[in-house]
Amino acid sequence: MKRILMYVLLSIAFLGANAQEHQVKIVAHRGYHVDNGCPENSLAALKATQDLGAWGSEFDIWLTTDGKVVINHNKAYKTDPKQRIIKESSYAELSEEVRLENGEAIPLFEDFLIQAKSRPGTMLVCEMKGHGSDEANQALVDAAWELVQKHDMAGKILFQTFNYKMLRYASKVCKGCMTIYLCSDEKKLKTPSQLVQDGIDGVNYQYFIYDAHPGLMKELQELSLVAGLTAQDDEQILRRMIEAGIDVIGTNVPHIVLQW
């Protein structure tokens, strides 16, 4: 009887330890595009992320003048011979000439939604780019949200942006989607309590923000806010942040980090 009791107690302790083990979520920054021939922010990079098994695939969206939500990091496509500003151009004119390095057509946000819906195990981590005015920013949010609703993908989308006002708008409009504040400027940091008050679900900060505020990560987590790490590839920094208890890591080398 005593031995049985000891076994039960050990089993409970083991299960409790595993239940409390911190699981870090890995996001492929601009999709999995390193050493595999996939251009960043491409549909191919999203598919590669899905094959890899990372928790999420990050990408950036813009709104064209004819209302298309397109994917690219910079304000212009690097393969565009005319270097046209995306937010000042129509999808119709851009799509005639621009192809990604692998020959892929300009990817649309809707393409990503369709692909993600076909393989629902991957979170879409969508950075909304600032468009210069509140009206233009809200138009991007509205256009993206309309597509999310069309494909019934609210539970598989995480919206993030450096523009806090834009993020607050998204948190009110995009019901069921996570909203994350991107910031690398000490002057623009928000307190965890303010994030909660504004309906924001968490943050995505550079490692030096956490280093400068040692209690920040714990405070975020105590308020059930996500503590995320902005695109980081340095192994020493990554291991240190994992040990510190970071929730989500964005990285260009997800294939390496996942091996850990």
GROMACS .gro file of C-alpha atoms in nm:
model
  260
    1MET     CA    1   0.000   0.000   0.000
    2LYS     CA    2   0.283   0.236   0.090
    3ARG     CA    3   0.456   0.166  -0.241
    4ILE     CA    4   0.134   0.230  -0.433
    5LEU     CA    5   0.085   0.560  -0.252
    6MET     CA    6   0.441   0.665  -0.332
    7TYR     CA    7   0.386   0.583  -0.702
    8VAL     CA    8   0.069   0.791  -0.710
    9LEU     CA    9   0.244   1.088  -0.547
   10LEU     CA   10   0.537   1.068  -0.790
   11SER     CA   11   0.296   1.044  -1.084
   12ILE     CA   12   0.110   1.354  -0.967
   13ALA     CA   13   0.438   1.545  -0.928
   14PHE     CA   14   0.554   1.440  -1.276
   15LEU     CA   15   0.226   1.538  -1.442
   16GLY     CA   16   0.225   1.870  -1.258
   17ALA     CA   17   0.578   1.951  -1.374
   18ASN     CA   18   0.489   1.875  -1.735
   19ALA     CA   19   0.171   2.080  -1.715
   20GLN     CA   20   0.370   2.380  -1.595
   21GLU     CA   21   0.649   2.341  -1.852
   22HIS     CA   22   0.668   2.655  -2.063
   23GLN     CA   23   0.603   2.596  -2.431
   24VAL     CA   24   0.758   2.864  -2.653
   25LYS     CA   25   0.576   2.930  -2.979
   26ILE     CA   26   0.801   2.978  -3.283
   27VAL     CA   27   0.704   3.214  -3.567
   28ALA     CA   28   0.882   3.213  -3.902
   29HIS     CA   29   0.960   3.580  -3.968
   30ARG     CA   30   0.833   3.668  -4.317
   31GLY     CA   31   0.768   3.296  -4.359
   32TYR     CA   32   1.032   3.024  -4.368
   33HIS     CA   33   1.261   3.164  -4.637
   34VAL     CA   34   1.620   3.095  -4.532
   35ASP     CA   35   1.828   2.835  -4.721
   36ASN     CA   36   1.528   2.689  -4.899
   37GLY     CA   37   1.484   2.903  -5.213
   38CYS     CA   38   1.159   3.063  -5.098
   39PRO     CA   39   1.136   3.444  -5.120
   40GLU     CA   40   1.034   3.616  -4.799
   41ASN     CA   41   0.666   3.702  -4.769
   42SER     CA   42   0.578   3.457  -5.044
   43LEU     CA   43   0.310   3.191  -5.060
   44ALA     CA   44   0.594   2.942  -5.097
   45ALA     CA   45   0.742   3.063  -4.767
   46LEU     CA   46   0.406   3.013  -4.595
   47LYS     CA   47   0.382   2.659  -4.731
   48ALA     CA   48   0.739   2.591  -4.617
   49THR     CA   49   0.645   2.712  -4.268
   50GLN     CA   50   0.352   2.474  -4.263
   51ASP     CA   51   0.576   2.186  -4.371
   52LEU     CA   52   0.826   2.283  -4.101
   53GLY     CA   53   0.564   2.273  -3.829
   54ALA     CA   54   0.628   2.617  -3.678
   55TRP     CA   55   0.345   2.766  -3.471
   56GLY     CA   56   0.309   3.073  -3.694
   57SER     CA   57   0.411   3.241  -4.017
   58GLU     CA   58   0.463   3.618  -4.013
   59PHE     CA   59   0.407   3.851  -4.308
   60ASP     CA   60   0.326   4.217  -4.387
   61ILE     CA   61   0.023   4.367  -4.561
   62TRP     CA   62  -0.050   4.681  -4.763
   63LEU     CA   63  -0.364   4.816  -4.930
   64THR     CA   64  -0.349   4.911  -5.298
   65THR     CA   65  -0.548   5.197  -5.448
   66ASP     CA   66  -0.795   4.951  -5.600
   67GLY     CA   67  -0.863   4.788  -5.264
   68LYS     CA   68  -0.648   4.476  -5.278
   69VAL     CA   69  -0.466   4.362  -4.962
   70VAL     CA   70  -0.122   4.253  -5.081
   71ILE     CA   71   0.179   4.109  -4.903
   72ASN     CA   72   0.526   4.266  -4.891
   73HIS     CA   73   0.759   4.403  -4.625
   74ASN     CA   74   0.892   4.721  -4.788
   75LYS     CA   75   0.686   5.001  -4.937
   76ALA     CA   76   0.780   4.878  -5.286
   77TYR     CA   77   0.856   4.536  -5.431
   78LYS     CA   78   1.229   4.493  -5.479
   79THR     CA   79   1.159   4.309  -5.805
   80ASP     CA   80   0.949   4.598  -5.940
   81PRO     CA   81   1.154   4.765  -6.216
   82LYS     CA   82   0.972   5.093  -6.154
   83GLN     CA   83   0.987   5.075  -5.773
   84ARG     CA   84   0.628   5.194  -5.738
   85ILE     CA   85   0.496   5.265  -5.389
   86ILE     CA   86   0.243   4.992  -5.315
   87LYS     CA   87  -0.007   5.205  -5.125
   88GLU     CA   88  -0.003   5.458  -5.411
   89SER     CA   89  -0.045   5.198  -5.687
   90SER     CA   90  -0.320   4.969  -5.808
   91TYR     CA   91  -0.294   4.594  -5.790
   92ALA     CA   92  -0.395   4.583  -6.156
   93GLU     CA   93  -0.085   4.776  -6.268
   94LEU     CA   94   0.157   4.610  -6.025
   95SER     CA   95   0.047   4.256  -6.104
   96GLU     CA   96   0.114   4.305  -6.476
   97GLU     CA   97   0.489   4.349  -6.427
   98VAL     CA   98   0.590   4.233  -6.081
   99ARG     CA   99   0.687   3.877  -5.994
  100LEU     CA  100   0.873   3.750  -5.690
  101GLU     CA  101   1.220   3.599  -5.726
  102ASN     CA  102   1.076   3.249  -5.771
  103GLY     CA  103   0.834   3.364  -6.041
  104GLU     CA  104   0.540   3.373  -5.802
  105ALA     CA  105   0.276   3.638  -5.868
  106ILE     CA  106   0.226   3.912  -5.610
  107PRO     CA  107   0.072   3.726  -5.315
  108LEU     CA  108  -0.261   3.847  -5.186
  109PHE     CA  109  -0.372   3.828  -4.823
  110GLU     CA  110  -0.664   3.622  -4.950
  111ASP     CA  111  -0.418   3.369  -5.099
  112PHE     CA  112  -0.264   3.327  -4.753
  113LEU     CA  113  -0.605   3.286  -4.591
  114ILE     CA  114  -0.702   3.016  -4.839
  115GLN     CA  115  -0.372   2.832  -4.791
  116ALA     CA  116  -0.392   2.858  -4.412
  117LYS     CA  117  -0.751   2.734  -4.413
  118SER     CA  118  -0.645   2.427  -4.610
  119ARG     CA  119  -0.386   2.346  -4.340
  120PRO     CA  120  -0.522   2.505  -4.021
  121GLY     CA  121  -0.232   2.413  -3.793
  122THR     CA  122  -0.040   2.736  -3.863
  123MET     CA  123  -0.122   3.076  -3.715
  124LEU     CA  124  -0.109   3.372  -3.957
  125VAL     CA  125   0.088   3.652  -3.790
  126CYS     CA  126  -0.005   3.959  -3.990
  127GLU     CA  127   0.179   4.290  -3.956
  128MET     CA  128  -0.030   4.584  -4.073
  129LYS     CA  129   0.186   4.855  -4.228
  130GLY     CA  130   0.116   5.219  -4.151
  131HIS     CA  131  -0.040   5.406  -4.442
  132GLY     CA  132   0.018   5.763  -4.330
  133SER     CA  133  -0.324   5.865  -4.199
  134ASP     CA  134  -0.589   5.732  -3.962
  135GLU     CA  135  -0.834   5.703  -4.251
  136ALA     CA  136  -0.592   5.499  -4.465
  137ASN     CA  137  -0.490   5.280  -4.170
  138GLN     CA  138  -0.850   5.203  -4.086
  139ALA     CA  139  -0.919   5.123  -4.452
  140LEU     CA  140  -0.646   4.857  -4.441
  141VAL     CA  141  -0.788   4.708  -4.121
  142ASP     CA  142  -1.140   4.704  -4.264
  143ALA     CA  143  -1.029   4.543  -4.591
  144ALA     CA  144  -0.826   4.275  -4.411
  145TRP     CA  145  -1.106   4.203  -4.165
  146GLU     CA  146  -1.359   4.164  -4.446
  147LEU     CA  147  -1.141   3.892  -4.600
  148VAL     CA  148  -1.092   3.719  -4.265
  149GLN     CA  149  -1.468   3.707  -4.217
  150LYS     CA  150  -1.522   3.587  -4.572
  151HIS     CA  151  -1.303   3.283  -4.507
  152ASP     CA  152  -1.409   3.236  -4.142
  153MET     CA  153  -1.049   3.259  -4.018
  154ALA     CA  154  -1.076   3.493  -3.717
  155GLY     CA  155  -0.938   3.234  -3.476
  156LYS     CA  156  -0.626   3.178  -3.687
  157ILE     CA  157  -0.515   3.540  -3.734
  158LEU     CA  158  -0.291   3.754  -3.517
  159PHE     CA  159  -0.277   4.121  -3.616
  160GLN     CA  160   0.020   4.333  -3.509
  161THR     CA  161   0.149   4.681  -3.590
  162PHE     CA  162   0.378   4.956  -3.468
  163ASN     CA  163   0.091   5.205  -3.493
  164TYR     CA  164  -0.087   5.188  -3.157
  165LYS     CA  165  -0.391   5.386  -3.268
  166MET     CA  166  -0.434   5.151  -3.561
  167LEU     CA  167  -0.401   4.853  -3.328
  168ARG     CA  168  -0.668   4.984  -3.092
  169TYR     CA  169  -0.901   5.019  -3.390
  170ALA     CA  170  -0.823   4.663  -3.499
  171SER     CA  171  -0.888   4.529  -3.149
  172LYS     CA  172  -1.240   4.674  -3.163
  173VAL     CA  173  -1.319   4.574  -3.521
  174CYS     CA  174  -1.149   4.235  -3.566
  175LYS     CA  175  -1.347   4.026  -3.320
  176GLY     CA  176  -1.184   3.695  -3.237
  177CYS     CA  177  -0.841   3.795  -3.371
  178MET     CA  178  -0.542   3.847  -3.143
  179THR     CA  179  -0.390   4.196  -3.145
  180ILE     CA  180  -0.022   4.251  -3.060
  181TYR     CA  181   0.170   4.576  -3.014
  182LEU     CA  182   0.503   4.600  -3.197
  183CYS     CA  183   0.749   4.845  -3.043
  184SER     CA  184   1.125   4.905  -3.034
  185ASP     CA  185   1.115   5.264  -2.907
  186GLU     CA  186   1.132   5.323  -2.531
  187LYS     CA  187   0.931   5.644  -2.571
  188LYS     CA  188   0.639   5.456  -2.727
  189LEU     CA  189   0.612   5.171  -2.477
  190LYS     CA  190   0.274   5.108  -2.316
  191THR     CA  191   0.223   4.975  -1.965
  192PRO     CA  192   0.072   4.627  -1.936
  193SER     CA  193  -0.230   4.774  -1.760
  194GLN     CA  194  -0.286   5.016  -2.048
  195LEU     CA  195  -0.271   4.729  -2.297
  196VAL     CA  196  -0.540   4.547  -2.099
  197GLN     CA  197  -0.751   4.861  -2.081
  198ASP     CA  198  -0.729   4.903  -2.459
  199GLY     CA  199  -0.816   4.541  -2.533
  200ILE     CA  200  -0.470   4.451  -2.667
  201ASP     CA  201  -0.361   4.088  -2.624
  202GLY     CA  202   0.015   4.132  -2.589
  203VAL     CA  203   0.339   4.275  -2.718
  204ASN     CA  204   0.619   4.194  -2.960
  205TYR     CA  205   0.933   4.370  -2.836
  206GLN     CA  206   1.305   4.367  -2.911
  207TYR     CA  207   1.516   4.181  -2.656
  208PHE     CA  208   1.675   4.504  -2.529
  209ILE     CA  209   1.334   4.627  -2.416
  210TYR     CA  210   1.303   4.326  -2.186
  211ASP     CA  211   1.665   4.372  -2.072
  212ALA     CA  212   1.593   4.734  -1.978
  213HIS     CA  213   1.278   4.635  -1.787
  214PRO     CA  214   1.359   4.314  -1.594
  215GLY     CA  215   1.011   4.268  -1.445
  216LEU     CA  216   0.820   4.344  -1.764
  217MET     CA  217   0.783   3.989  -1.894
  218LYS     CA  218   0.646   3.862  -1.563
  219GLU     CA  219   0.408   4.157  -1.536
  220LEU     CA  220   0.274   4.090  -1.885
  221GLN     CA  221   0.216   3.725  -1.812
  222GLU     CA  222   0.050   3.794  -1.477
  223LEU     CA  223  -0.208   3.997  -1.670
  224SER     CA  224  -0.247   3.714  -1.925
  225LEU     CA  225  -0.076   3.919  -2.196
  226VAL     CA  226   0.151   3.760  -2.458
  227ALA     CA  227   0.522   3.841  -2.425
  228GLY     CA  228   0.666   3.817  -2.776
  229LEU     CA  229   1.019   3.863  -2.910
  230THR     CA  230   1.066   4.050  -3.238
  231ALA     CA  231   1.264   3.878  -3.516
  232GLN     CA  232   1.581   3.751  -3.356
  233ASP     CA  233   1.838   3.504  -3.490
  234ASP     CA  234   2.123   3.528  -3.239
  235GLU     CA  235   2.145   3.194  -3.058
  236GLN     CA  236   2.278   3.337  -2.732
  237ILE     CA  237   1.999   3.594  -2.710
  238LEU     CA  238   1.735   3.343  -2.810
  239ARG     CA  239   1.840   3.087  -2.550
  240ARG     CA  240   1.851   3.356  -2.282
  241MET     CA  241   1.502   3.479  -2.370
  242ILE     CA  242   1.367   3.124  -2.373
  243GLU     CA  243   1.511   3.065  -2.028
  244ALA     CA  244   1.354   3.393  -1.913
  245GLY     CA  245   1.010   3.260  -2.013
  246ILE     CA  246   0.928   3.438  -2.340
  247ASP     CA  247   0.598   3.320  -2.492
  248VAL     CA  248   0.650   3.374  -2.866
  249ILE     CA  249   0.967   3.409  -3.073
  250GLY     CA  250   0.986   3.550  -3.424
  251THR     CA  251   1.295   3.435  -3.612
  252ASN     CA  252   1.439   3.402  -3.962
  253VAL     CA  253   1.583   3.063  -3.867
  254PRO     CA  254   1.282   2.871  -3.732
  255HIS     CA  255   1.426   2.544  -3.862
  256ILE     CA  256   1.723   2.586  -3.626
  257VAL     CA  257   1.531   2.712  -3.323
  258LEU     CA  258   1.276   2.431  -3.348
  259GLN     CA  259   1.558   2.177  -3.320
  260TRP     CA  260   1.630   2.304  -2.968
   0.00000   0.00000   0.00000
